[in-house]
Amino acid sequence: MTDFCINGRFLTQPISGVQRVARQLCRALARSPAKDSFSLVIPPGAEAEADRIGLSFEIVGGASDTLLGGILWENRALAKAARGRYLINLTNRFPVALKRGAVLIHDAHVFDLPSTYKPVFGFFYRSLYRLAVTRGLDLVTVSEFSRARLSQALGIDSDRWTIIKSGIDHILEPEPDFSVLQRFGLVPEGYLLTVGALSGHKNLAALKLLARGLAEQGHELVAVGDMSPAVYAGADLGEGLKHVGQVSDGALRALMENARCFVFPSQYEGFGLPPLEAMALGCPVATSDIAPLREACGEACIFFDPDDPEDIAERVLALSNDEAQRLHLGNAGREVTRNLTWDHSAKKWLDLLSVASKSSRVLRSNSHST
């Protein structure tokens, strides 16, 4: 039996930022010398996805393809399978009875912007995060900003948290799928790109003025992301944006590489994966002037006030029309993101787990001697 098991329910969920982090981290663990210490615990139906990860896996329980089914699976089948082992949870969730393990909590969004969640979701996650503290689980997050906000919201010392930044080199893996341009009638450098799901804090409505200004110059503003309402309260999708929905990784790479620039008006992030992905591909970025994005992007992008549509339009249009600035930011972005790799993230996790690994070996040794 492996020392560590990983909550693999994310393999049955649609891929958003949280699920992408879990998948890429597990793939990096599968490339590490310690891969045999890990096992994915998955629901039935996730076998094909688990095969693509590369770690060994265990199939337990029944279906988990609904919210209630997922909660029941985590708290019954997963909890039973993990008993006696250290359980790693990478998508904010864990079994409520868990006493030994780690949970990766990406941000304090449910505390800082509760109105953007449906009430039942907000209550559930706030209660779960408090339980992680009282259970004494190992707490992991993705940035200094998230550590500070979560510590304050949960009333704990910031030393309880380990910061492990996400990698972004996954965006370099797929071959660009240029057919996406033809499919949506896009011309290279004839559009600007944004990425955001249906969520109020993604702030797509603030791009209306920018979209009108771009249209006057013969350019489009293209939005990639899930537009189906599920968890978040209703949000304004924004007028003038060309919504293309969710696309493959190869298509997203092609869209980023051929955009005049990437604009990210989010009012709240824990880390800020999309602008960093664009930067890694040499796409110049304009993004919100908020603490986590300042932390992540440094000086390799243009910042604007996400609450001021006129400031967004003015600064982004200026960048779009400045070829020298776009070239400079494209090169700077590649440099800033050079060391944000998933193998580095996996190494940080292995460092965190080393104490637990030693403890597991002691326990096994004691059990064998009795």
Coordinates of C-alpha atoms in Angstrom, one line a residue:
M1 CA 0.0 0.0 0.0
T2 CA 1.3 3.4 -0.9
D3 CA 2.3 6.0 1.7
F4 CA 0.1 8.7 0.1
C5 CA -3.2 8.7 -1.6
I6 CA -4.7 11.5 -3.6
N7 CA -8.3 12.5 -3.8
G8 CA -9.0 11.9 -7.5
R9 CA -12.5 13.1 -7.9
F10 CA -11.2 16.0 -9.9
L11 CA -10.8 13.6 -12.8
T12 CA -14.6 13.4 -13.2
Q13 CA -15.1 17.2 -13.1
P14 CA -15.0 19.8 -15.9
I15 CA -11.6 21.3 -16.2
S16 CA -11.3 24.8 -14.8
G17 CA -8.3 26.3 -13.1
V18 CA -8.5 24.2 -9.9
Q19 CA -8.9 20.9 -11.8
R20 CA -6.0 21.9 -14.2
V21 CA -3.7 22.4 -11.2
A22 CA -4.6 19.0 -9.8
R23 CA -4.1 17.2 -13.1
Q24 CA -0.8 18.9 -13.8
L25 CA 0.6 18.4 -10.3
C26 CA -0.3 14.7 -10.4
R27 CA 1.4 14.4 -13.8
A28 CA 4.5 16.0 -12.4
L29 CA 4.5 13.6 -9.4
A30 CA 4.2 10.7 -11.9
R31 CA 7.5 12.0 -13.5
S32 CA 9.3 12.2 -10.1
P33 CA 11.4 9.5 -8.5
A34 CA 8.8 9.2 -5.7
K35 CA 5.9 8.2 -8.1
D36 CA 5.5 4.8 -6.5
S37 CA 4.7 6.4 -3.1
F38 CA 1.4 7.8 -4.6
S39 CA -1.9 6.4 -5.6
L40 CA -4.9 8.1 -7.0
V41 CA -8.2 7.1 -5.4
I42 CA -10.9 7.6 -8.1
P43 CA -14.6 7.0 -8.6
P44 CA -15.8 4.5 -11.3
G45 CA -15.7 6.0 -14.8
A46 CA -12.4 7.9 -14.3
E47 CA -10.1 5.1 -15.3
A48 CA -9.2 6.5 -18.7
E49 CA -8.3 9.9 -17.2
A50 CA -6.3 8.3 -14.5
D51 CA -4.3 6.4 -17.1
R52 CA -3.3 9.7 -18.7
I53 CA -2.0 10.9 -15.4
G54 CA 0.5 8.1 -15.0
L55 CA 0.2 7.3 -11.3
S56 CA -1.2 4.1 -10.0
F57 CA -4.9 4.3 -9.1
E58 CA -7.6 2.6 -7.0
I59 CA -11.3 2.6 -8.1
V60 CA -13.7 2.8 -5.1
G61 CA -17.3 3.5 -4.5
G62 CA -20.1 4.5 -6.8
A63 CA -20.9 7.4 -9.1
S64 CA -19.8 11.0 -8.2
D65 CA -20.9 13.0 -11.2
T66 CA -23.4 15.2 -9.2
L67 CA -22.7 17.6 -6.4
L68 CA -24.4 15.4 -3.8
G69 CA -22.9 12.3 -5.3
G70 CA -19.4 13.9 -5.1
I71 CA -19.9 14.8 -1.5
L72 CA -21.1 11.3 -0.6
W73 CA -18.2 9.7 -2.5
E74 CA -15.6 11.8 -0.8
N75 CA -17.1 11.2 2.7
R76 CA -17.8 7.5 2.3
A77 CA -15.8 5.7 -0.3
L78 CA -12.8 7.9 -0.4
A79 CA -12.6 8.3 3.4
K80 CA -12.7 4.5 3.8
A81 CA -10.1 3.9 1.2
A82 CA -7.8 6.5 2.7
R83 CA -8.0 5.2 6.2
G84 CA -4.6 4.9 7.8
R85 CA -2.9 6.8 5.0
Y86 CA -2.1 10.4 4.3
L87 CA -4.7 11.9 2.0
I88 CA -3.8 14.7 -0.4
N89 CA -6.7 17.0 -1.5
L90 CA -5.9 19.4 -4.3
T91 CA -9.2 21.0 -5.1
N92 CA -10.3 22.7 -1.9
R93 CA -12.4 19.7 -0.8
F94 CA -11.7 16.8 1.6
P95 CA -13.7 14.3 3.7
V96 CA -15.0 15.9 6.8
A97 CA -13.7 13.1 9.1
L98 CA -10.2 13.4 7.7
K99 CA -7.5 13.6 10.5
R100 CA -4.3 13.1 8.5
G101 CA -3.6 14.8 5.2
A102 CA -3.2 18.0 3.3
V103 CA -5.6 20.3 1.6
L104 CA -4.8 22.8 -1.1
I105 CA -7.0 25.9 -0.8
H106 CA -6.5 28.2 -3.7
D107 CA -8.0 31.4 -2.3
A108 CA -10.2 33.1 0.3
H109 CA -12.9 34.0 -2.3
V110 CA -15.8 32.6 -0.3
F111 CA -14.9 34.9 2.6
D112 CA -13.9 38.0 0.6
L113 CA -16.7 37.9 -2.1
P114 CA -19.4 35.8 -0.7
S115 CA -22.1 37.4 -2.8
T116 CA -20.6 35.8 -6.0
Y117 CA -21.5 32.4 -4.7
K118 CA -24.9 30.8 -4.3
P119 CA -25.5 30.7 -0.5
V120 CA -25.3 27.0 -0.1
F121 CA -21.9 26.8 -1.8
G122 CA -20.5 29.6 0.2
F123 CA -21.7 28.2 3.5
F124 CA -20.4 24.7 2.6
Y125 CA -16.9 25.9 1.7
R126 CA -16.5 28.3 4.6
S127 CA -17.5 25.5 7.0
L128 CA -15.1 23.1 5.3
Y129 CA -12.1 25.4 5.4
R130 CA -12.7 26.0 9.2
L131 CA -12.8 22.3 9.7
A132 CA -9.5 21.9 7.9
V133 CA -8.0 24.2 10.6
T134 CA -9.6 22.4 13.6
R135 CA -8.7 19.0 12.2
G136 CA -5.0 20.0 12.1
L137 CA -4.6 19.2 8.4
D138 CA -1.5 20.5 6.5
L139 CA -2.6 23.6 4.7
V140 CA -1.3 24.6 1.3
T141 CA -2.1 27.7 -0.9
V142 CA -0.7 29.3 -4.0
S143 CA 0.4 32.8 -3.2
E144 CA 1.4 35.2 -0.4
F145 CA -1.8 37.0 -1.0
S146 CA -3.9 33.9 -0.5
R147 CA -2.0 33.0 2.6
A148 CA -2.6 36.4 4.2
R149 CA -6.3 36.5 3.3
L150 CA -7.0 32.9 4.4
S151 CA -5.1 33.4 7.7
Q152 CA -7.1 36.4 8.5
A153 CA -10.4 34.9 7.5
L154 CA -9.8 31.7 9.5
G155 CA -8.1 33.4 12.4
I156 CA -4.9 31.4 12.3
D157 CA -1.2 32.2 12.1
S158 CA 0.2 32.5 8.6
D159 CA 2.9 30.0 9.5
R160 CA 0.3 27.3 9.3
W161 CA 0.4 27.6 5.5
T162 CA 2.9 26.4 2.9
I163 CA 2.9 28.3 -0.3
I164 CA 3.4 26.2 -3.4
K165 CA 3.0 28.2 -6.7
S166 CA 1.4 26.6 -9.6
G167 CA 3.3 25.8 -12.8
I168 CA 2.3 27.2 -16.2
D169 CA 4.4 25.2 -18.6
H170 CA 1.5 23.0 -19.5
I171 CA 0.5 25.7 -22.0
L172 CA 3.7 24.9 -23.9
E173 CA 2.8 21.2 -24.3
P174 CA 0.0 21.0 -26.9
E175 CA 0.5 21.8 -30.6
P176 CA -1.4 25.0 -31.4
D177 CA -4.6 24.2 -33.2
F178 CA -4.8 27.0 -35.7
S179 CA -8.2 25.8 -37.0
V180 CA -9.8 27.6 -34.2
L181 CA -9.1 30.9 -35.9
Q182 CA -11.0 29.8 -39.1
R183 CA -13.8 28.3 -37.0
F184 CA -14.6 31.6 -35.4
G185 CA -13.6 33.9 -38.2
L186 CA -10.6 35.3 -36.5
V187 CA -7.6 36.9 -38.2
P188 CA -4.1 36.8 -36.5
E189 CA -3.5 40.0 -34.6
G190 CA -7.0 41.1 -35.5
Y191 CA -8.4 40.4 -32.0
L192 CA -7.7 40.7 -28.3
L193 CA -8.3 37.8 -26.0
T194 CA -9.7 37.3 -22.5
V195 CA -10.4 34.2 -20.5
G196 CA -13.1 33.9 -17.8
A197 CA -15.9 31.7 -16.6
L198 CA -19.5 32.9 -15.8
S199 CA -18.6 34.6 -12.6
G200 CA -19.2 38.1 -11.4
H201 CA -15.6 38.6 -10.1
K202 CA -14.2 37.8 -13.5
N203 CA -15.6 41.2 -14.4
L204 CA -16.3 40.7 -18.1
A205 CA -18.9 43.4 -18.0
A206 CA -16.2 46.0 -17.5
L207 CA -14.9 45.3 -21.0
K208 CA -17.9 46.8 -22.8
L209 CA -16.2 50.1 -23.4
L210 CA -13.0 48.4 -24.6
A211 CA -15.0 46.2 -27.0
R212 CA -16.6 49.3 -28.6
G213 CA -13.3 51.0 -28.9
L214 CA -11.8 47.9 -30.6
A215 CA -14.7 47.6 -33.0
E216 CA -14.1 51.2 -34.1
Q217 CA -10.5 50.1 -35.0
G218 CA -11.6 47.0 -36.8
H219 CA -10.6 44.6 -34.0
E220 CA -12.6 42.1 -31.9
L221 CA -12.6 41.2 -28.3
V222 CA -12.8 37.4 -27.9
A223 CA -13.8 35.6 -24.6
V224 CA -12.9 32.0 -23.8
G225 CA -14.6 30.2 -20.9
D226 CA -17.5 28.3 -19.5
M227 CA -20.6 30.4 -19.9
S228 CA -23.1 27.9 -18.3
P229 CA -24.3 29.0 -14.8
A230 CA -23.6 26.5 -12.1
V231 CA -21.9 27.6 -8.9
Y232 CA -21.8 31.4 -9.1
A233 CA -24.6 33.9 -8.8
G234 CA -25.7 35.6 -12.1
A235 CA -23.1 37.6 -13.9
D236 CA -23.2 40.1 -16.7
L237 CA -21.4 38.5 -19.7
G238 CA -20.6 41.9 -21.2
E239 CA -21.7 43.4 -24.5
G240 CA -19.6 43.4 -27.6
L241 CA -17.5 40.3 -26.6
K242 CA -17.3 37.4 -29.0
H243 CA -17.9 34.4 -26.8
V244 CA -16.4 31.2 -28.1
G245 CA -17.0 29.0 -25.0
Q246 CA -14.6 26.4 -23.8
V247 CA -11.8 25.3 -26.2
S248 CA -9.1 22.7 -26.2
D249 CA -5.7 23.4 -24.9
G250 CA -4.3 23.4 -28.4
A251 CA -6.9 25.9 -29.5
L252 CA -6.3 28.1 -26.5
R253 CA -2.6 28.2 -27.3
A254 CA -3.3 29.2 -30.8
L255 CA -5.6 31.9 -29.7
M256 CA -3.1 33.3 -27.2
E257 CA -0.2 33.2 -29.7
N258 CA -2.2 35.1 -32.4
A259 CA -3.8 37.7 -30.2
R260 CA -2.7 41.3 -30.2
C261 CA -2.7 41.1 -26.5
F262 CA -4.4 39.4 -23.6
V263 CA -6.7 41.3 -21.2
F264 CA -7.7 40.0 -17.8
P265 CA -10.1 42.3 -15.8
S266 CA -10.6 39.9 -12.8
Q267 CA -11.4 41.6 -9.5
Y268 CA -10.2 38.7 -7.4
E269 CA -7.7 35.8 -7.9
G270 CA -5.7 33.6 -5.7
F271 CA -2.8 33.2 -8.2
G272 CA -3.8 34.3 -11.7
L273 CA -3.1 31.4 -14.1
P274 CA -4.5 32.8 -17.4
P275 CA -2.4 35.9 -17.7
L276 CA 0.7 33.8 -16.8
E277 CA -0.2 31.3 -19.5
A278 CA -0.4 34.1 -22.0
M279 CA 2.9 35.5 -20.9
A280 CA 4.6 32.2 -21.2
L281 CA 3.5 32.2 -24.9
G282 CA 4.9 35.7 -25.5
C283 CA 1.5 37.3 -25.7
P284 CA 1.5 40.8 -24.2
V285 CA -0.7 41.1 -21.2
A286 CA -2.9 43.9 -19.6
T287 CA -4.4 42.9 -16.3
S288 CA -6.1 44.1 -13.2
D289 CA -4.1 46.1 -10.6
I290 CA -4.8 43.7 -7.7
A291 CA -2.3 42.3 -5.2
P292 CA -2.1 38.7 -6.4
L293 CA -1.6 39.7 -10.0
R294 CA 1.1 42.2 -9.0
E295 CA 2.7 39.4 -7.1
A296 CA 2.5 36.9 -10.0
C297 CA 3.2 39.1 -13.0
G298 CA 5.7 41.6 -11.7
E299 CA 6.6 44.4 -14.1
A300 CA 6.0 42.2 -17.3
C301 CA 2.5 43.6 -18.1
I302 CA 0.3 46.6 -18.1
F303 CA -1.9 47.2 -15.1
F304 CA -5.3 48.9 -15.0
D305 CA -8.1 49.6 -12.5
P306 CA -10.6 46.8 -12.8
D307 CA -13.4 49.0 -11.4
D308 CA -12.9 51.7 -14.0
P309 CA -14.0 50.7 -17.5
E310 CA -12.6 53.9 -19.0
D311 CA -9.1 53.2 -17.5
I312 CA -9.3 49.6 -18.9
A313 CA -10.2 50.8 -22.4
E314 CA -7.6 53.6 -22.4
R315 CA -4.7 51.5 -21.3
V316 CA -5.5 48.4 -23.3
L317 CA -6.2 50.3 -26.5
A318 CA -2.9 52.1 -26.0
L319 CA -1.1 48.7 -25.7
S320 CA -2.9 47.3 -28.6
N321 CA -1.7 50.2 -30.8
D322 CA 1.9 50.2 -29.6
E323 CA 3.8 47.5 -31.5
A324 CA 7.1 48.2 -29.7
Q325 CA 5.5 47.9 -26.2
R326 CA 3.7 44.7 -27.2
L327 CA 7.0 43.2 -28.4
H328 CA 8.7 44.3 -25.1
L329 CA 6.0 42.8 -22.9
G330 CA 6.0 39.6 -24.9
N331 CA 9.7 39.0 -24.2
A332 CA 9.4 40.1 -20.6
G333 CA 6.5 37.7 -20.0
R334 CA 8.5 34.7 -21.2
E335 CA 11.3 35.6 -18.9
V336 CA 9.1 36.1 -15.8
T337 CA 7.4 32.7 -16.3
R338 CA 10.5 30.7 -17.2
N339 CA 10.8 29.0 -13.8
L340 CA 7.1 28.4 -13.1
T341 CA 7.2 24.7 -13.9
W342 CA 5.0 21.8 -12.6
D343 CA 8.2 19.8 -11.8
H344 CA 9.2 22.6 -9.5
S345 CA 5.8 22.6 -7.8
A346 CA 5.9 18.8 -7.4
K347 CA 9.4 19.1 -5.7
K348 CA 7.9 21.6 -3.2
W349 CA 5.1 19.1 -2.5
L350 CA 7.6 16.3 -1.9
D351 CA 9.5 18.6 0.5
L352 CA 6.3 19.2 2.4
L353 CA 5.5 15.4 2.5
S354 CA 8.9 14.3 3.5
V355 CA 8.1 14.5 7.3
A356 CA 4.9 12.5 6.8
S357 CA 6.8 10.0 4.7
K358 CA 9.3 9.4 7.4
S359 CA 6.5 9.0 9.9
S360 CA 4.8 6.4 7.6
R361 CA 8.1 4.4 7.4
V362 CA 8.3 4.4 11.2
L363 CA 4.7 3.2 11.6
R364 CA 5.3 0.4 9.1
S365 CA 8.5 -0.7 10.8
N366 CA 6.8 -0.8 14.2
S367 CA 3.9 -2.8 12.8
H368 CA 6.2 -5.3 11.2
S369 CA 8.1 -5.9 14.5
T370 CA 5.0 -6.7 16.5

